Amino acid sequence: MAAMLKIGFASPTVEKTGTLVLFVGSDLEVSAATRKLIGTAGVGTVKRALSAEKFKGKERAVLVIPAPQGFDVDRLVIVGVGNDDEQEKADYVRLGGVIASTLGSANAAAVLLDGPPKWRTDAEAAADIALGMRLRHYRFDKYKAKKRDANDSDKADHPITVTIHVEDPVAAKRVIRARDAVGTGVELARDLVNEPPNVLDPVEFAKRAKELEKLGVEITILDEKQLTKIGMRALLGVGQGSEKESRVVIMRWNGAKAKKGSKAQPVAFIGKGVVFDTGGISIKPAQGMEDMKGDMAGAACVVGLMHALAARKAKVNVVGAIGLVENMPDGNAQRPGDIVTSLSGQTIEIINTDAEGRLVLGDVLWYVNETYKPSFMIDLATLTGAILIALGQEYAGLFSNDDTLAERLHAAGQATGEGVWRMPLGAAYDKMIDSKFADMKNTGGRFGGSITAAQFLKRFVGDTPWAHLDIAGTAMSSPETDINKSWASGWGVRLLDRLVADYYEDRD
Ligand code: BES
Ligand code: MN
Ligand code: ZN
């Protein structure tokens, strides 16, 4: 959804404007640039307001002051940035979200990126603030006939022009291009997850992914005939009770500088795209089943990520692959007790048709590994309810056969606020999915449900470095945060974009 914010950058000379946003640390000092701008009388007004409201400059605390007569602006917004330590570790994206929430009915706002000494005022910080403002303003209301409340900036639909005043606006304008690529990628992922399941079936989802062609992403859509020929029977078994045809979409972005003779090995991202999960014959209870429209959040993240990487022309070769199916009960649906032969040749006994995500991913992981020989594979899936029991909605579960990859994901999580928590894998867990009748079964019982699901996937990745992110808790039914008010969070796009940027792109 297009935000109603128009964000630009300019030098620290601030024009007359509606709302002026300033930053104050816990020492409550007014910075030099701010002093220059609002003058001695202005500083007096601010100081009086700070003390009257007992404002302590705490991180993300906000004070809105209607400007007295004689001021060029209508409102002053003071945003707390905390003490030295907090300033050094500040999350500028999150802060952008906080700022966006203070704009009220303003039509124009100026943000003066200045503050205490430890406070960053560089182009990256400015662009991060802009990204946070934009993500905060995201709404999914295309199916609402009624209009929004114009006096609540969290709901406003009037255009707001924001200017971020920064030392080097030219540099900020350069950095914002990459941030906008990521912002659009997050919004795309949120849109896909929020869409209702009668609109977003596998065919429509594939069509939306195909739009990435405009950015230079190569798209291959495999239909049921091709999937049958390839032998993805585990994936097809999940979709066999649905009227809707299954699809696998392969997205390729080749941004690495071509090296002489050899093509640089790609990295690969794989997403679970169950467009609706009824559970199949092992049908789910009615309560909350509507949430299962979000069971394609892994696939949505991969599409959002491919958008981000292509739009910012990331210098890396990437394969994105998504398995799109609908899990329905039907006279032709898969049964508990069925045995299917996966693409890998390994046979699977279906114990519970509601453990369908692993069946989809097993085939796609195997296919990607064999076809593209990637240097690593990361899959994302709303795979288990058990991960919500283990980690709540704070962290995604991380399972990996490679410590370096796991550590890098952890670092990217810390940097973006999209945190991952590593969970164990091991032979004892693996044994829990051995089957009496086939090579494995698709559930391992109630205990350690997220772990046995990950062990299942591990049987399809060979020796390739691999990480599995169980995002059932982080991608949907999201608690509101400073940068997201929507049901879908778009979780993972910023994390994986950061992972790629920090570790896998060619350097100039
Ligand atoms: N899509 C669900 C997992 C899920 C649950 C996602 C809640 C988001 C929120 C998955 O396909 C599923 O049904 N898993 C089962 C596995 C069980 C049958 C072994 C589960 O978690 O109960
Ligand atoms: Mn299920
Ligand atoms: Zn599912």
CSV table of N, CA and C in Angstrom, one decimal, residues 284-385:
chain,number,residue,atom,x,y,z
A,284,LYS,N,-8.2,-28.6,11.1
A,284,LYS,CA,-8.0,-27.7,12.3
A,284,LYS,C,-9.3,-27.4,12.9
A,285,PRO,N,-9.3,-27.0,14.2
A,285,PRO,CA,-10.6,-26.5,14.8
A,285,PRO,C,-10.9,-25.1,14.2
A,286,ALA,N,-12.2,-24.7,14.2
A,286,ALA,CA,-12.7,-23.5,13.6
A,286,ALA,C,-12.0,-22.3,14.1
A,287,GLN,N,-11.9,-22.3,15.5
A,287,GLN,CA,-11.4,-21.1,16.2
A,287,GLN,C,-10.0,-20.6,15.6
A,288,GLY,N,-10.0,-19.4,15.0
A,288,GLY,CA,-8.8,-18.8,14.6
A,288,GLY,C,-8.3,-19.4,13.2
A,289,MET,N,-9.1,-20.2,12.6
A,289,MET,CA,-8.6,-20.8,11.3
A,289,MET,C,-8.4,-19.7,10.2
A,290,GLU,N,-9.1,-18.6,10.3
A,290,GLU,CA,-8.9,-17.5,9.4
A,290,GLU,C,-7.4,-17.1,9.3
A,291,ASP,N,-6.7,-17.2,10.4
A,291,ASP,CA,-5.3,-16.8,10.4
A,291,ASP,C,-4.5,-17.6,9.5
A,292,MET,N,-4.9,-18.8,9.1
A,292,MET,CA,-4.2,-19.7,8.2
A,292,MET,C,-4.1,-19.2,6.8
A,293,LYS,N,-4.7,-18.0,6.5
A,293,LYS,CA,-4.4,-17.3,5.2
A,293,LYS,C,-2.9,-16.8,5.2
A,294,GLY,N,-2.3,-16.7,6.4
A,294,GLY,CA,-1.0,-16.2,6.5
A,294,GLY,C,0.1,-17.3,6.4
A,295,ASP,N,-0.3,-18.5,6.1
A,295,ASP,CA,0.6,-19.6,6.1
A,295,ASP,C,1.5,-19.6,4.9
A,296,MET,N,1.5,-18.5,4.2
A,296,MET,CA,2.4,-18.3,3.0
A,296,MET,C,3.4,-17.2,3.3
A,297,ALA,N,3.5,-16.9,4.6
A,297,ALA,CA,4.4,-15.7,5.0
A,297,ALA,C,5.9,-16.0,4.6
A,298,GLY,N,6.3,-17.2,4.7
A,298,GLY,CA,7.7,-17.5,4.3
A,298,GLY,C,7.9,-17.2,2.8
A,299,ALA,N,6.9,-17.6,2.0
A,299,ALA,CA,7.0,-17.3,0.5
A,299,ALA,C,6.9,-15.8,0.3
A,300,ALA,N,6.0,-15.1,1.1
A,300,ALA,CA,5.9,-13.7,0.9
A,300,ALA,C,7.2,-12.9,1.2
A,301,CYS,N,7.9,-13.4,2.3
A,301,CYS,CA,9.2,-12.8,2.6
A,301,CYS,C,10.2,-13.0,1.5
A,302,VAL,N,10.2,-14.2,0.9
A,302,VAL,CA,11.2,-14.4,-0.2
A,302,VAL,C,10.9,-13.5,-1.3
A,303,VAL,N,9.6,-13.3,-1.7
A,303,VAL,CA,9.3,-12.3,-2.8
A,303,VAL,C,9.7,-10.9,-2.4
A,304,GLY,N,9.4,-10.5,-1.1
A,304,GLY,CA,9.7,-9.2,-0.7
A,304,GLY,C,11.2,-9.0,-0.7
A,305,LEU,N,12.0,-10.0,-0.3
A,305,LEU,CA,13.4,-9.9,-0.3
A,305,LEU,C,14.0,-9.8,-1.7
A,306,MET,N,13.5,-10.6,-2.6
A,306,MET,CA,13.9,-10.5,-4.0
A,306,MET,C,13.7,-9.1,-4.6
A,307,HIS,N,12.5,-8.6,-4.2
A,307,HIS,CA,12.2,-7.2,-4.6
A,307,HIS,C,13.3,-6.2,-4.1
A,308,ALA,N,13.6,-6.3,-2.8
A,308,ALA,CA,14.6,-5.5,-2.1
A,308,ALA,C,15.9,-5.6,-2.8
A,309,LEU,N,16.4,-6.8,-3.0
A,309,LEU,CA,17.7,-7.0,-3.6
A,309,LEU,C,17.8,-6.5,-5.0
A,310,ALA,N,16.8,-6.8,-5.8
A,310,ALA,CA,16.8,-6.4,-7.2
A,310,ALA,C,16.7,-4.9,-7.3
A,311,ALA,N,15.8,-4.3,-6.5
A,311,ALA,CA,15.5,-2.8,-6.6
A,311,ALA,C,16.8,-2.0,-6.2
A,312,ARG,N,17.5,-2.6,-5.2
A,312,ARG,CA,18.8,-1.8,-4.9
A,312,ARG,C,20.0,-2.4,-5.6
A,313,LYS,N,19.7,-3.2,-6.6
A,313,LYS,CA,20.8,-3.8,-7.4
A,313,LYS,C,21.9,-4.4,-6.6
A,314,ALA,N,21.6,-5.3,-5.7
A,314,ALA,CA,22.6,-5.9,-4.8
A,314,ALA,C,23.6,-6.7,-5.7
A,315,LYS,N,24.8,-6.6,-5.3
A,315,LYS,CA,25.9,-7.3,-6.1
A,315,LYS,C,26.1,-8.7,-5.6
A,316,VAL,N,25.1,-9.6,-6.0
A,316,VAL,CA,25.1,-10.9,-5.5
A,316,VAL,C,24.2,-11.7,-6.4
A,317,ASN,N,24.5,-13.0,-6.6
A,317,ASN,CA,23.6,-13.9,-7.3
A,317,ASN,C,22.6,-14.6,-6.3
A,318,VAL,N,21.4,-14.5,-6.5
A,318,VAL,CA,20.4,-15.1,-5.6
A,318,VAL,C,19.3,-15.9,-6.3
A,319,VAL,N,19.0,-17.1,-5.7
A,319,VAL,CA,17.9,-17.8,-6.1
A,319,VAL,C,16.8,-17.7,-5.0
A,320,GLY,N,15.6,-17.4,-5.4
A,320,GLY,CA,14.4,-17.4,-4.5
A,320,GLY,C,13.5,-18.5,-5.0
A,321,ALA,N,13.0,-19.3,-4.1
A,321,ALA,CA,12.1,-20.4,-4.6
A,321,ALA,C,10.9,-20.5,-3.6
A,322,ILE,N,9.7,-20.6,-4.1
A,322,ILE,CA,8.6,-20.7,-3.3
A,322,ILE,C,7.7,-21.8,-3.7
A,323,GLY,N,7.2,-22.6,-2.8
A,323,GLY,CA,6.2,-23.7,-3.0
A,323,GLY,C,4.8,-23.2,-2.6
A,324,LEU,N,3.9,-23.1,-3.7
A,324,LEU,CA,2.6,-22.6,-3.5
A,324,LEU,C,1.5,-23.6,-3.6
A,325,VAL,N,0.8,-23.9,-2.5
A,325,VAL,CA,-0.2,-24.9,-2.5
A,325,VAL,C,-1.3,-24.5,-1.5
A,326,GLU,N,-2.5,-25.1,-1.7
A,326,GLU,CA,-3.6,-24.9,-0.7
A,326,GLU,C,-3.9,-26.3,-0.1
A,327,ASN,N,-4.0,-26.3,1.2
A,327,ASN,CA,-4.2,-27.6,2.0
A,327,ASN,C,-5.7,-27.7,2.3
A,328,MET,N,-6.4,-28.5,1.6
A,328,MET,CA,-7.8,-28.6,1.7
A,328,MET,C,-8.3,-30.1,2.0
A,329,PRO,N,-9.4,-30.3,2.7
A,329,PRO,CA,-10.0,-31.6,2.8
A,329,PRO,C,-10.9,-31.8,1.6
A,330,ASP,N,-11.0,-33.0,1.1
A,330,ASP,CA,-11.7,-33.3,-0.1
A,330,ASP,C,-11.7,-34.8,-0.3
A,331,GLY,N,-12.6,-35.2,-1.2
A,331,GLY,CA,-12.6,-36.7,-1.6
A,331,GLY,C,-11.4,-37.1,-2.2
A,332,ASN,N,-10.6,-36.2,-2.7
A,332,ASN,CA,-9.3,-36.6,-3.4
A,332,ASN,C,-8.1,-36.2,-2.5
A,333,ALA,N,-8.4,-35.7,-1.3
A,333,ALA,CA,-7.3,-35.2,-0.5
A,333,ALA,C,-6.4,-36.3,0.0
A,334,GLN,N,-5.2,-35.9,0.4
A,334,GLN,CA,-4.2,-36.9,1.0
A,334,GLN,C,-4.8,-37.4,2.3
A,335,ARG,N,-4.5,-38.7,2.6
A,335,ARG,CA,-5.0,-39.2,3.9
A,335,ARG,C,-3.8,-39.5,4.9
A,336,PRO,N,-4.1,-39.5,6.2
A,336,PRO,CA,-3.2,-40.0,7.1
A,336,PRO,C,-3.0,-41.5,6.8
A,337,GLY,N,-1.7,-41.9,6.7
A,337,GLY,CA,-1.4,-43.3,6.3
A,337,GLY,C,-0.9,-43.4,4.9
A,338,ASP,N,-1.2,-42.4,4.1
A,338,ASP,CA,-0.6,-42.4,2.8
A,338,ASP,C,0.9,-42.4,2.8
A,339,ILE,N,1.6,-43.0,1.8
A,339,ILE,CA,3.0,-42.9,1.7
A,339,ILE,C,3.3,-42.3,0.4
A,340,VAL,N,4.1,-41.2,0.4
A,340,VAL,CA,4.5,-40.5,-0.8
A,340,VAL,C,6.0,-40.6,-1.1
A,341,THR,N,6.4,-40.6,-2.3
A,341,THR,CA,7.8,-40.6,-2.7
A,341,THR,C,8.2,-39.2,-3.0
A,342,SER,N,9.1,-38.6,-2.3
A,342,SER,CA,9.5,-37.2,-2.5
A,342,SER,C,10.4,-37.1,-3.7
A,343,LEU,N,10.7,-35.9,-4.1
A,343,LEU,CA,11.6,-35.7,-5.2
A,343,LEU,C,13.0,-36.3,-4.9
A,344,SER,N,13.4,-36.3,-3.7
A,344,SER,CA,14.7,-36.9,-3.3
A,344,SER,C,14.8,-38.4,-3.5
A,345,GLY,N,13.6,-39.0,-3.6
A,345,GLY,CA,13.6,-40.5,-3.6
A,345,GLY,C,13.2,-41.1,-2.3
A,346,GLN,N,13.4,-40.3,-1.2
A,346,GLN,CA,13.0,-40.7,0.1
A,346,GLN,C,11.5,-40.8,0.2
A,347,THR,N,11.0,-41.8,0.9
A,347,THR,CA,9.6,-42.0,1.1
A,347,THR,C,9.1,-41.4,2.4
A,348,ILE,N,7.9,-40.9,2.4
A,348,ILE,CA,7.3,-40.3,3.6
A,348,ILE,C,6.0,-40.9,4.0
A,349,GLU,N,5.8,-41.3,5.2
A,349,GLU,CA,4.5,-41.7,5.7
A,349,GLU,C,3.8,-40.5,6.3
A,350,ILE,N,2.6,-40.2,5.7
A,350,ILE,CA,1.8,-39.1,6.2
A,350,ILE,C,1.1,-39.5,7.5
A,351,ILE,N,1.4,-39.0,8.6
A,351,ILE,CA,0.7,-39.3,9.9
A,351,ILE,C,-0.4,-38.3,10.1
A,352,ASN,N,-0.1,-37.0,9.8
A,352,ASN,CA,-1.0,-35.9,10.0
A,352,ASN,C,-1.0,-35.0,8.8
A,353,THR,N,-2.1,-34.8,8.1
A,353,THR,CA,-2.1,-34.0,6.9
A,353,THR,C,-1.9,-32.5,7.2
A,354,ASP,N,-1.9,-32.1,8.5
A,354,ASP,CA,-1.7,-30.8,8.9
A,354,ASP,C,-0.2,-30.4,9.1
A,355,ALA,N,0.6,-31.4,9.0
A,355,ALA,CA,2.1,-31.2,9.0
A,355,ALA,C,2.5,-31.1,7.5
A,356,GLU,N,2.0,-30.1,6.8
A,356,GLU,CA,2.1,-30.1,5.4
A,356,GLU,C,3.3,-29.2,4.9
A,357,GLY,N,3.6,-28.2,5.7
A,357,GLY,CA,4.7,-27.3,5.2
A,357,GLY,C,6.0,-28.0,5.0
A,358,ARG,N,6.4,-28.9,5.8
A,358,ARG,CA,7.6,-29.7,5.6
A,358,ARG,C,7.6,-30.5,4.3
A,359,LEU,N,6.4,-31.0,3.9
A,359,LEU,CA,6.3,-31.8,2.7
A,359,LEU,C,6.6,-30.9,1.5
A,360,VAL,N,6.1,-29.7,1.5
A,360,VAL,CA,6.3,-28.7,0.5
A,360,VAL,C,7.8,-28.3,0.4
A,361,LEU,N,8.3,-28.0,1.6
A,361,LEU,CA,9.7,-27.5,1.6
A,361,LEU,C,10.7,-28.5,1.3
A,362,GLY,N,10.4,-29.8,1.7
A,362,GLY,CA,11.4,-30.9,1.4
A,362,GLY,C,11.7,-31.0,-0.1
A,363,ASP,N,10.6,-30.9,-0.9
A,363,ASP,CA,10.8,-31.0,-2.3
A,363,ASP,C,11.5,-29.8,-2.9
A,364,VAL,N,11.1,-28.6,-2.4
A,364,VAL,CA,11.7,-27.4,-3.0
A,364,VAL,C,13.2,-27.2,-2.6
A,365,LEU,N,13.5,-27.6,-1.3
A,365,LEU,CA,14.9,-27.5,-0.9
A,365,LEU,C,15.7,-28.5,-1.7
A,366,TRP,N,15.2,-29.7,-1.9
A,366,TRP,CA,16.0,-30.7,-2.7
A,366,TRP,C,16.2,-30.2,-4.1
A,367,TYR,N,15.2,-29.6,-4.7
A,367,TYR,CA,15.2,-29.2,-6.1
A,367,TYR,C,16.2,-28.0,-6.2
A,368,VAL,N,16.2,-27.1,-5.3
A,368,VAL,CA,17.1,-25.9,-5.4
A,368,VAL,C,18.5,-26.4,-5.2
A,369,ASN,N,18.7,-27.2,-4.3
A,369,ASN,CA,20.1,-27.7,-4.0
A,369,ASN,C,20.7,-28.4,-5.2
A,370,GLU,N,19.9,-29.3,-5.8
A,370,GLU,CA,20.4,-30.1,-7.0
A,370,GLU,C,20.6,-29.2,-8.2
A,371,THR,N,19.6,-28.3,-8.4
A,371,THR,CA,19.6,-27.5,-9.6
A,371,THR,C,20.6,-26.3,-9.6
A,372,TYR,N,20.8,-25.7,-8.5
A,372,TYR,CA,21.6,-24.4,-8.5
A,372,TYR,C,22.8,-24.5,-7.6
A,373,LYS,N,23.0,-25.7,-6.9
A,373,LYS,CA,24.2,-25.8,-6.1
A,373,LYS,C,24.6,-24.5,-5.3
A,374,PRO,N,23.7,-24.0,-4.5
A,374,PRO,CA,23.9,-22.7,-3.8
A,374,PRO,C,24.9,-22.9,-2.7
A,375,SER,N,25.5,-21.7,-2.3
A,375,SER,CA,26.5,-21.8,-1.3
A,375,SER,C,25.9,-21.9,0.1
A,376,PHE,N,24.6,-21.5,0.2
A,376,PHE,CA,23.8,-21.8,1.4
A,376,PHE,C,22.4,-21.7,1.0
A,377,MET,N,21.5,-22.4,1.8
A,377,MET,CA,20.1,-22.2,1.7
A,377,MET,C,19.5,-21.8,3.0
A,378,ILE,N,18.6,-20.8,2.9
A,378,ILE,CA,17.8,-20.4,4.1
A,378,ILE,C,16.4,-20.6,3.7
A,379,ASP,N,15.6,-21.3,4.5
A,379,ASP,CA,14.2,-21.4,4.3
A,379,ASP,C,13.5,-20.7,5.4
A,380,LEU,N,12.3,-20.1,5.0
A,380,LEU,CA,11.4,-19.4,6.0
A,380,LEU,C,10.0,-20.1,5.9
A,381,ALA,N,9.5,-20.4,7.1
A,381,ALA,CA,8.2,-21.1,7.1
A,381,ALA,C,7.4,-20.8,8.4
A,382,THR,N,6.1,-20.6,8.2
A,382,THR,CA,5.2,-20.6,9.4
A,382,THR,C,5.0,-22.1,9.6
A,383,LEU,N,6.0,-22.7,10.2
A,383,LEU,CA,6.0,-24.2,10.2
A,383,LEU,C,5.2,-24.9,11.3
A,384,THR,N,5.4,-24.3,12.5
A,384,THR,CA,4.8,-25.0,13.7
A,384,THR,C,4.2,-24.1,14.7
A,385,GLY,N,3.1,-24.5,15.3
A,385,GLY,CA,2.5,-23.8,16.4
A,385,GLY,C,3.4,-23.9,17.6
